[in-house]
Coordinates of N, CA and C in Angstrom, one line a residue:
A1 N -27.1 -5.4 -104.1 CA -28.2 -6.3 -104.3 C -28.7 -6.0 -105.7
A2 N -29.3 -7.0 -106.4 CA -29.9 -6.8 -107.6 C -31.4 -6.9 -107.4
L3 N -32.2 -5.9 -107.8 CA -33.6 -6.0 -107.6 C -34.3 -6.0 -108.9
G4 N -35.1 -6.9 -109.1 CA -35.9 -7.0 -110.3 C -37.2 -7.7 -110.1
R5 N -38.0 -7.6 -111.0 CA -39.3 -8.4 -110.9 C -39.4 -9.3 -112.1
A6 N -39.1 -10.5 -112.0 CA -39.3 -11.4 -113.0 C -40.7 -11.9 -113.0
S7 N -41.0 -13.0 -113.7 CA -42.4 -13.4 -113.7 C -42.8 -13.9 -112.3
G8 N -44.0 -14.1 -112.1 CA -44.5 -14.5 -110.8 C -45.8 -13.7 -110.5
A9 N -46.1 -13.5 -109.2 CA -47.2 -12.7 -108.9 C -47.1 -11.3 -109.5
P10 N -48.2 -10.7 -110.0 CA -48.1 -9.4 -110.7 C -47.8 -8.3 -109.7
V11 N -46.6 -7.8 -109.7 CA -46.2 -6.8 -108.7 C -46.0 -5.5 -109.5
T12 N -46.6 -4.4 -109.0 CA -46.4 -3.1 -109.7 C -45.5 -2.2 -108.9
V13 N -45.2 -1.1 -109.4 CA -44.3 -0.1 -108.7 C -45.0 0.3 -107.4
R14 N -46.3 0.3 -107.4 CA -47.1 0.6 -106.2 C -46.9 -0.4 -105.1
D15 N -46.9 -1.7 -105.5 CA -46.6 -2.8 -104.5 C -45.2 -2.7 -104.0
L16 N -44.3 -2.4 -104.9 CA -42.9 -2.3 -104.5 C -42.7 -1.2 -103.5
A17 N -43.4 -0.1 -103.7 CA -43.3 1.1 -102.8 C -43.7 0.7 -101.4
N18 N -44.8 -0.2 -101.3 CA -45.3 -0.6 -100.0 C -44.3 -1.5 -99.3
R19 N -43.4 -2.1 -100.0 CA -42.4 -3.0 -99.4 C -41.0 -2.4 -99.4
W20 N -40.8 -1.3 -99.9 CA -39.5 -0.7 -100.2 C -38.5 -0.7 -99.0
D21 N -39.0 -0.2 -97.9 CA -38.2 -0.1 -96.7 C -37.7 -1.4 -96.2
T22 N -38.6 -2.4 -96.2 CA -38.2 -3.7 -95.6 C -37.5 -4.6 -96.6
D23 N -37.9 -4.5 -97.9 CA -37.3 -5.4 -98.9 C -36.0 -4.8 -99.6
V24 N -35.8 -3.5 -99.4 CA -34.6 -2.9 -100.1 C -33.8 -2.1 -99.1
I25 N -34.3 -1.1 -98.6 CA -33.5 -0.2 -97.7 C -32.9 -0.9 -96.5
A26 N -33.8 -1.7 -95.8 CA -33.3 -2.5 -94.6 C -32.2 -3.5 -94.9
E27 N -32.2 -3.9 -96.2 CA -31.1 -4.9 -96.6 C -29.8 -4.3 -96.8
K28 N -29.8 -2.9 -96.9 CA -28.5 -2.2 -97.0 C -27.7 -2.6 -98.2
P29 N -28.2 -2.7 -99.4 CA -27.4 -3.2 -100.5 C -26.4 -2.2 -100.9
E30 N -25.2 -2.6 -101.4 CA -24.2 -1.7 -102.0 C -24.6 -1.3 -103.4
T31 N -25.2 -2.3 -104.1 CA -25.5 -2.1 -105.5 C -27.0 -2.5 -105.7
L32 N -27.7 -1.7 -106.5 CA -29.1 -1.9 -106.7 C -29.4 -1.6 -108.2
C33 N -30.1 -2.5 -108.8 CA -30.6 -2.3 -110.2 C -32.1 -2.5 -110.1
I34 N -32.9 -1.5 -110.5 CA -34.3 -1.5 -110.4 C -34.9 -1.6 -111.8
M35 N -35.6 -2.7 -112.0 CA -36.4 -2.9 -113.3 C -37.8 -3.3 -112.9
I36 N -38.7 -2.3 -113.1 CA -40.1 -2.6 -112.8 C -41.0 -1.8 -113.8
G37 N -42.1 -2.4 -114.1 CA -43.0 -1.6 -115.0 C -43.9 -2.5 -115.8
I38 N -43.5 -3.8 -116.1 CA -44.3 -4.6 -117.0 C -45.7 -4.8 -116.4
N39 N -45.8 -5.1 -115.1 CA -47.1 -5.4 -114.5 C -47.9 -4.1 -114.4
D40 N -47.3 -3.0 -114.2 CA -48.0 -1.7 -114.2 C -48.8 -1.5 -115.5
V41 N -48.1 -1.8 -116.6 CA -48.8 -1.7 -117.9 C -49.7 -2.8 -118.2
W42 N -49.3 -4.1 -117.9 CA -50.1 -5.2 -118.2 C -51.4 -5.2 -117.5
R43 N -51.5 -4.8 -116.3 CA -52.8 -4.7 -115.6 C -53.7 -3.7 -116.2
Q44 N -53.2 -2.7 -116.8 CA -54.0 -1.7 -117.5 C -54.8 -2.3 -118.7
L45 N -54.1 -3.3 -119.3 CA -54.7 -3.9 -120.6 C -55.4 -5.2 -120.3
D46 N -55.0 -6.0 -119.3 CA -55.7 -7.2 -119.1 C -56.8 -7.2 -118.2
S47 N -57.0 -6.1 -117.5 CA -58.1 -5.9 -116.5 C -58.8 -4.6 -116.7
P48 N -59.4 -4.4 -117.9 CA -60.0 -3.0 -118.2 C -61.1 -2.7 -117.2
L49 N -61.7 -3.7 -116.6 CA -62.8 -3.4 -115.7 C -62.3 -3.1 -114.3
R50 N -61.0 -3.3 -114.1 CA -60.4 -3.0 -112.8 C -59.2 -2.0 -112.9
P51 N -59.6 -0.8 -113.3 CA -58.5 0.2 -113.5 C -57.6 0.4 -112.3
D52 N -58.1 0.0 -111.1 CA -57.3 0.2 -109.9 C -56.1 -0.7 -109.9
L53 N -56.1 -1.8 -110.7 CA -54.9 -2.7 -110.7 C -53.7 -2.2 -111.4
G54 N -53.9 -1.4 -112.5 CA -52.8 -0.9 -113.3 C -52.3 0.4 -112.6
V55 N -51.1 0.7 -113.1 CA -50.5 2.0 -112.6 C -50.3 2.9 -113.8
G56 N -51.0 4.0 -113.9 CA -50.8 4.9 -115.0 C -49.5 5.6 -115.0
P57 N -49.1 6.2 -116.1 CA -47.8 6.8 -116.3 C -47.5 7.9 -115.2
D58 N -48.4 8.7 -114.9 CA -48.1 9.7 -113.9 C -47.8 9.1 -112.5
E59 N -48.6 8.2 -112.1 CA -48.3 7.5 -110.8 C -47.0 6.7 -110.9
Y60 N -46.8 6.1 -112.0 CA -45.5 5.3 -112.2 C -44.3 6.2 -112.0
R61 N -44.3 7.4 -112.8 CA -43.2 8.3 -112.7 C -43.0 8.8 -111.3
K62 N -44.1 9.2 -110.7 CA -44.0 9.8 -109.3 C -43.4 8.8 -108.3
T63 N -44.0 7.6 -108.3 CA -43.6 6.5 -107.4 C -42.2 6.1 -107.6
L64 N -41.8 5.8 -108.9 CA -40.4 5.4 -109.2 C -39.4 6.5 -108.8
S65 N -39.8 7.7 -109.1 CA -38.9 8.8 -108.7 C -38.7 8.9 -107.2
Q66 N -39.8 8.7 -106.4 CA -39.6 8.7 -105.0 C -38.8 7.5 -104.5
L67 N -38.9 6.3 -105.0 CA -38.2 5.2 -104.6 C -36.7 5.4 -104.9
V68 N -36.4 5.9 -106.1 CA -35.0 6.2 -106.5 C -34.4 7.2 -105.5
A69 N -35.1 8.3 -105.3 CA -34.6 9.4 -104.4 C -34.4 8.8 -103.0
A70 N -35.3 7.9 -102.5 CA -35.1 7.4 -101.2 C -33.9 6.4 -101.1
A71 N -33.6 5.7 -102.2 CA -32.5 4.8 -102.2 C -31.2 5.4 -102.4
K72 N -31.1 6.4 -103.2 CA -29.9 7.0 -103.7 C -28.9 7.4 -102.6
P73 N -29.3 8.0 -101.5 CA -28.3 8.3 -100.4 C -27.7 7.1 -99.7
H74 N -28.4 5.9 -99.8 CA -28.0 4.7 -99.1 C -27.2 3.7 -99.9
I75 N -27.2 3.9 -101.2 CA -26.6 2.8 -102.1 C -25.5 3.4 -102.9
Q76 N -24.4 2.6 -102.9 CA -23.2 3.1 -103.6 C -23.4 3.1 -105.1
T77 N -23.9 2.0 -105.7 CA -24.1 1.9 -107.1 C -25.6 1.6 -107.4
L78 N -26.2 2.6 -108.1 CA -27.6 2.4 -108.4 C -27.8 2.5 -109.9
H79 N -28.6 1.6 -110.4 CA -28.9 1.6 -111.9 C -30.4 1.4 -112.1
L80 N -30.9 2.0 -113.1 CA -32.3 1.7 -113.5 C -32.2 1.0 -114.9
A81 N -33.2 0.0 -115.0 CA -33.3 -0.7 -116.2 C -34.7 -0.5 -116.8
T82 N -34.7 -0.3 -118.1 CA -36.0 0.0 -118.7 C -36.9 -1.3 -118.8
P83 N -38.1 -1.2 -118.5 CA -39.0 -2.3 -118.6 C -39.4 -2.4 -120.1
Y84 N -39.7 -3.6 -120.6 CA -40.0 -3.8 -122.0 C -40.9 -4.9 -122.2
F85 N -41.4 -5.0 -123.4 CA -42.2 -6.1 -123.9 C -41.6 -6.6 -125.2
I86 N -41.3 -7.9 -125.3 CA -40.7 -8.4 -126.5 C -41.8 -8.5 -127.6
E87 N -41.8 -7.6 -128.4 CA -42.8 -7.5 -129.5 C -42.3 -6.6 -130.6
P88 N -42.0 -7.1 -131.8 CA -41.4 -6.3 -132.8 C -42.3 -5.2 -133.4
N89 N -43.6 -5.4 -133.3 CA -44.6 -4.4 -133.8 C -44.8 -3.3 -132.8
R90 N -44.2 -2.2 -133.1 CA -44.3 -1.0 -132.2 C -45.7 -0.5 -132.1
N91 N -46.6 -0.9 -132.9 CA -48.0 -0.4 -132.9 C -48.8 -1.3 -131.9
D92 N -48.3 -2.4 -131.5 CA -49.0 -3.3 -130.5 C -49.2 -2.4 -129.3
A93 N -50.5 -2.5 -128.7 CA -50.8 -1.7 -127.6 C -49.9 -1.9 -126.4
L94 N -49.6 -3.1 -126.0 CA -48.7 -3.3 -124.9 C -47.3 -2.8 -125.2
R95 N -46.8 -3.1 -126.4 CA -45.4 -2.7 -126.7 C -45.4 -1.1 -126.7
A96 N -46.4 -0.5 -127.3 CA -46.3 1.0 -127.3 C -46.4 1.6 -125.9
R97 N -47.2 1.0 -125.0 CA -47.3 1.5 -123.7 C -46.0 1.2 -122.9
M98 N -45.4 0.0 -123.1 CA -44.1 -0.3 -122.5 C -43.0 0.7 -122.9
D99 N -43.0 1.0 -124.2 CA -42.0 2.0 -124.7 C -42.2 3.3 -124.0
E100 N -43.4 3.7 -123.7 CA -43.7 5.0 -123.0 C -43.1 4.9 -121.6
Y101 N -43.3 3.7 -120.9 CA -42.7 3.6 -119.6 C -41.2 3.5 -119.6
G102 N -40.7 2.9 -120.7 CA -39.2 3.0 -120.8 C -38.7 4.4 -120.9
T103 N -39.4 5.2 -121.6 CA -39.0 6.6 -121.7 C -39.1 7.3 -120.4
I104 N -40.1 7.0 -119.6 CA -40.2 7.5 -118.2 C -38.9 7.2 -117.4
V105 N -38.5 5.9 -117.5 CA -37.3 5.4 -116.7 C -36.1 6.2 -117.2
R106 N -36.0 6.3 -118.5 CA -34.8 7.1 -119.1 C -34.8 8.5 -118.5
E107 N -36.0 9.2 -118.5 CA -36.0 10.5 -118.0 C -35.7 10.6 -116.5
I108 N -36.1 9.7 -115.7 CA -35.8 9.7 -114.3 C -34.3 9.4 -114.1
A109 N -33.7 8.5 -114.9 CA -32.3 8.2 -114.8 C -31.5 9.5 -115.2
A110 N -31.9 10.2 -116.2 CA -31.1 11.4 -116.7 C -31.3 12.5 -115.6
M111 N -32.5 12.7 -115.1 CA -32.7 13.7 -114.1 C -31.9 13.5 -112.8
M112 N -31.8 12.2 -112.4 CA -31.1 11.9 -111.2 C -29.7 11.4 -111.4
N113 N -29.2 11.5 -112.6 CA -27.8 11.2 -113.0 C -27.5 9.7 -112.5
I114 N -28.3 8.8 -113.0 CA -28.2 7.4 -112.7 C -28.0 6.6 -114.0
P115 N -27.0 5.7 -114.0 CA -26.8 4.9 -115.2 C -28.1 4.1 -115.6
I116 N -28.3 4.0 -116.9 CA -29.5 3.3 -117.4 C -29.1 2.0 -118.0
R117 N -29.8 0.9 -117.9 CA -29.5 -0.3 -118.5 C -30.7 -0.6 -119.5
E118 N -30.4 -0.8 -120.7 CA -31.4 -1.1 -121.7 C -31.3 -2.6 -121.9
L119 N -32.4 -3.3 -121.5 CA -32.4 -4.8 -121.5 C -33.4 -5.4 -122.5
A120 N -34.0 -4.5 -123.3 CA -34.9 -5.0 -124.3 C -34.4 -6.1 -125.1
G121 N -35.2 -7.2 -125.3 CA -34.7 -8.3 -126.0 C -34.1 -9.4 -125.1
Y122 N -34.0 -9.1 -123.8 CA -33.6 -10.1 -122.9 C -34.7 -10.4 -121.9
E123 N -34.8 -11.6 -121.4 CA -35.7 -11.9 -120.3 C -35.2 -11.2 -119.0
A124 N -36.1 -10.9 -118.1 CA -35.7 -10.3 -116.9 C -34.7 -11.2 -116.1
D125 N -35.0 -12.5 -116.2 CA -34.1 -13.5 -115.5 C -32.6 -13.3 -116.1
D126 N -32.5 -13.1 -117.4 CA -31.2 -13.0 -118.0 C -30.4 -11.7 -117.4
G127 N -31.2 -10.6 -117.3 CA -30.6 -9.4 -116.8 C -30.2 -9.5 -115.3
I128 N -31.1 -10.1 -114.5 CA -30.8 -10.3 -113.1 C -29.6 -11.2 -112.9
G129 N -29.6 -12.3 -113.7 CA -28.5 -13.3 -113.6 C -27.2 -12.7 -114.0
T130 N -27.1 -11.9 -115.0 CA -25.9 -11.2 -115.5 C -25.4 -10.2 -114.4
L131 N -26.3 -9.4 -113.9 CA -25.9 -8.4 -112.9 C -25.5 -9.1 -111.6
T132 N -26.1 -10.2 -111.3 CA -25.8 -10.9 -110.0 C -24.4 -11.5 -110.2
K133 N -24.1 -12.2 -111.3 CA -22.8 -12.8 -111.5 C -21.7 -11.7 -111.5
R134 N -22.0 -10.6 -112.1 CA -21.0 -9.5 -112.2 C -20.7 -9.0 -110.8
A135 N -21.8 -8.8 -110.0 CA -21.6 -8.3 -108.6 C -20.8 -9.3 -107.8
T136 N -21.1 -10.6 -107.9 CA -20.3 -11.6 -107.2 C -18.8 -11.6 -107.6
A137 N -18.6 -11.4 -108.9 CA -17.2 -11.4 -109.3 C -16.4 -10.2 -108.8
E138 N -17.2 -9.1 -108.5 CA -16.6 -7.9 -107.9 C -16.6 -7.9 -106.4
G139 N -17.0 -9.0 -105.8 CA -17.0 -9.2 -104.3 C -18.2 -8.5 -103.6
V140 N -19.3 -8.3 -104.4 CA -20.5 -7.6 -103.8 C -21.5 -8.7 -103.5
D141 N -22.0 -8.8 -102.3 CA -23.1 -9.7 -102.0 C -24.4 -9.1 -102.6
T142 N -25.3 -10.0 -103.0 CA -26.5 -9.7 -103.8 C -27.7 -10.2 -103.1
M143 N -28.8 -9.4 -103.1 CA -30.1 -9.8 -102.8 C -31.0 -9.7 -104.0
I144 N -31.5 -10.7 -104.5 CA -32.5 -10.7 -105.6 C -33.9 -10.7 -105.0
V145 N -34.7 -9.7 -105.5 CA -36.1 -9.7 -105.0 C -36.9 -10.0 -106.2
S146 N -37.6 -11.1 -106.1 CA -38.4 -11.5 -107.3 C -39.5 -12.5 -106.9
G147 N -40.6 -12.5 -107.6 CA -41.7 -13.5 -107.4 C -41.4 -14.8 -108.1
D148 N -40.3 -14.9 -108.8 CA -39.9 -16.0 -109.6 C -38.8 -16.9 -108.9
L149 N -39.1 -18.1 -108.8 CA -38.1 -19.0 -108.1 C -37.0 -19.4 -109.0
D150 N -36.9 -19.0 -110.3 CA -35.8 -19.3 -111.1 C -34.5 -18.7 -110.5
G151 N -34.6 -17.7 -109.7 CA -33.4 -17.1 -109.1 C -32.7 -18.1 -108.1
L152 N -33.4 -19.2 -107.7 CA -32.8 -20.1 -106.8 C -31.5 -20.7 -107.3
Q153 N -31.4 -20.8 -108.7 CA -30.2 -21.3 -109.3 C -29.0 -20.4 -109.0
L154 N -29.2 -19.2 -108.7 CA -28.1 -18.2 -108.4 C -27.7 -18.1 -107.0
V155 N -28.5 -18.7 -106.1 CA -28.2 -18.6 -104.6 C -26.9 -19.3 -104.3
D156 N -26.1 -18.6 -103.5 CA -24.8 -19.2 -103.0 C -24.4 -18.4 -101.8
D157 N -23.2 -18.5 -101.4 CA -22.7 -17.8 -100.2 C -22.8 -16.3 -100.3
H158 N -22.9 -15.8 -101.6 CA -22.9 -14.3 -101.8 C -24.2 -13.8 -102.4
V159 N -25.1 -14.7 -102.7 CA -26.4 -14.4 -103.3 C -27.6 -14.9 -102.5
R160 N -28.5 -14.0 -102.2 CA -29.7 -14.4 -101.5 C -30.9 -14.1 -102.4
L161 N -32.0 -14.8 -102.3 CA -33.2 -14.6 -103.0 C -34.3 -14.3 -102.1
L162 N -35.0 -13.1 -102.2 CA -36.2 -12.8 -101.4 C -37.3 -13.0 -102.4
T163 N -38.2 -13.9 -102.1 CA -39.3 -14.2 -103.0 C -40.7 -14.0 -102.3
T164 N -41.7 -13.7 -103.1 CA -43.0 -13.5 -102.5 C -43.8 -14.7 -102.4
R165 N -44.7 -14.8 -101.5 CA -45.6 -15.9 -101.3 C -47.0 -15.2 -101.2
M166 N -48.0 -15.8 -101.7 CA -49.4 -15.2 -101.6 C -49.4 -13.8 -102.1
G167 N -49.0 -13.6 -103.3 CA -49.0 -12.2 -103.9 C -47.8 -11.4 -103.3
V168 N -48.1 -10.4 -102.6 CA -47.0 -9.6 -102.0 C -47.2 -9.5 -100.4
A169 N -48.1 -10.4 -99.9 CA -48.3 -10.3 -98.5 C -47.2 -10.9 -97.6
A170 N -46.6 -12.0 -98.1 CA -45.6 -12.7 -97.4 C -44.3 -12.9 -98.2
T171 N -43.2 -12.9 -97.6 CA -41.9 -13.1 -98.3 C -41.1 -14.2 -97.7
V172 N -40.2 -14.7 -98.4 CA -39.3 -15.8 -98.0 C -37.9 -15.4 -98.5
I173 N -36.9 -15.5 -97.6 CA -35.5 -15.3 -98.0 C -34.8 -16.7 -98.1
Y174 N -34.2 -17.0 -99.3 CA -33.4 -18.2 -99.5 C -32.0 -17.7 -99.5
D175 N -31.2 -18.4 -98.6 CA -29.7 -18.1 -98.6 C -28.9 -19.4 -98.3

């Protein structure tokens, strides 16, 4: 399965953790690529009066590490992808914070001996689509988990899309 968070309802690593067992582990994917983080950072900057919406670096590191550790024994091929913000100015607040979260992902990948995917400069949909097509070519069935319905164009006999409705409260599987 390819797991990513493209655009859609703002989902953080905290939200993902709440759904991990049902949306990932229960699906028993052979392959999993995790890219999460943009909303963790975005919520820190766009909602300064609601600090509870964002996920700080320490919580992000701890939660993502726990999710990876929980998935690793069950998944044949596991990859982490760095979250990013397309902004050439490294001094931009969002870009600088995203770079910090990318470093966290690299550290977790190195610590857990997991391949890292650097997707900066690509839209999340591009990365998810590429990984999904590659998995299909290798005979691996894929589950995309995303709040973005753009993944519907990838659905076929070997690709399913689990999408959120009403934030993260309800989900729908397209197959």
